[in-house]
């Protein structure tokens, strides 16, 4: 795969596993950061900071209160591939006082988006 893959990819349909591999290799090797828009059902994947993904989604019509950050780990299976931690998740006004997404229903929505668009925790090709 060439280096023409952008640093952050907006996804509204399942990402090509080869693109996901390239994004993972670019910064963290074993994972990618992502921000999910729980209203629009889309995500920004890749990059070094969740804030960069958040900014890209905002530029593309998302609203900040719908954006939540997490990390995706290929190869860990469905039950272990998502970590619901990001600095952008600290939102006392929305009832989330830590970097970890505390609301189980919100985590389920983010999980659905991630499993549908990023992967189900399978190893990358």
Short mmCIF file of C-alpha atoms in Angstrom, two decimals, residues 35-97:
data_model
loop_
_atom_site.label_atom_id
_atom_site.label_comp_id
_atom_site.label_asym_id
_atom_site.label_seq_id
_atom_site.Cartn_x
_atom_site.Cartn_y
_atom_site.Cartn_z
CA UNK A 35 -13.52 9.32 17.42
CA UNK A 36 -17.10 8.21 16.87
CA UNK A 37 -20.00 10.52 16.10
CA UNK A 38 -22.84 8.76 17.92
CA UNK A 39 -25.47 10.87 16.16
CA UNK A 40 -24.31 10.40 12.56
CA UNK A 41 -22.87 6.90 12.99
CA UNK A 42 -19.52 7.84 11.44
CA UNK A 43 -15.95 7.84 12.74
CA UNK A 44 -12.57 9.42 12.19
CA UNK A 45 -9.75 6.87 12.40
CA UNK A 46 -5.99 7.37 12.67
CA UNK A 47 -3.82 10.27 13.68
CA UNK A 48 -1.85 10.92 16.80
CA UNK A 49 -4.42 12.74 18.94
CA UNK A 50 -8.14 12.22 19.44
CA UNK A 51 -8.45 16.03 19.32
CA UNK A 52 -7.26 15.99 15.68
CA UNK A 53 -9.93 13.45 14.74
CA UNK A 54 -12.52 15.45 16.68
CA UNK A 55 -11.53 18.61 14.75
CA UNK A 56 -11.86 16.83 11.41
CA UNK A 57 -15.34 15.58 12.30
CA UNK A 58 -16.38 19.06 13.44
CA UNK A 59 -15.17 20.47 10.11
CA UNK A 60 -17.35 17.89 8.39
CA UNK A 61 -20.63 18.67 10.12
CA UNK A 62 -20.49 16.83 13.44
CA UNK A 63 -21.47 18.42 16.74
CA UNK A 64 -19.01 18.23 19.62
CA UNK A 65 -21.48 16.78 22.13
CA UNK A 66 -21.86 13.72 19.88
CA UNK A 67 -18.12 12.98 19.59
CA UNK A 68 -16.40 10.42 21.81
CA UNK A 69 -12.84 9.10 21.66
CA UNK A 70 -11.58 5.55 21.98
CA UNK A 71 -8.79 3.23 20.82
CA UNK A 72 -9.11 0.18 18.57
CA UNK A 73 -6.72 -2.79 18.89
CA UNK A 74 -6.75 -5.18 15.92
CA UNK A 75 -6.23 -8.84 16.75
CA UNK A 76 -7.76 -8.75 20.23
CA UNK A 77 -11.20 -10.07 19.26
CA UNK A 78 -14.57 -8.38 19.69
CA UNK A 79 -14.44 -8.33 23.47
CA UNK A 80 -10.97 -6.81 23.78
CA UNK A 81 -10.50 -4.56 20.77
CA UNK A 82 -11.94 -1.28 22.12
CA UNK A 83 -10.60 0.89 24.93
CA UNK A 84 -12.99 3.73 25.80
CA UNK A 85 -10.36 6.22 26.95
CA UNK A 86 -9.54 9.71 25.63
CA UNK A 87 -8.91 13.19 26.97
CA UNK A 88 -11.80 14.49 24.84
CA UNK A 89 -14.16 12.35 26.92
CA UNK A 90 -13.74 14.51 30.03
CA UNK A 91 -17.11 16.29 30.01
CA UNK A 92 -18.57 17.04 33.41
CA UNK A 93 -21.46 18.96 31.79
CA UNK A 94 -22.44 15.74 29.99
CA UNK A 95 -22.00 13.59 33.09
CA UNK A 96 -18.60 12.11 32.17
CA UNK A 97 -15.96 13.22 34.66
#
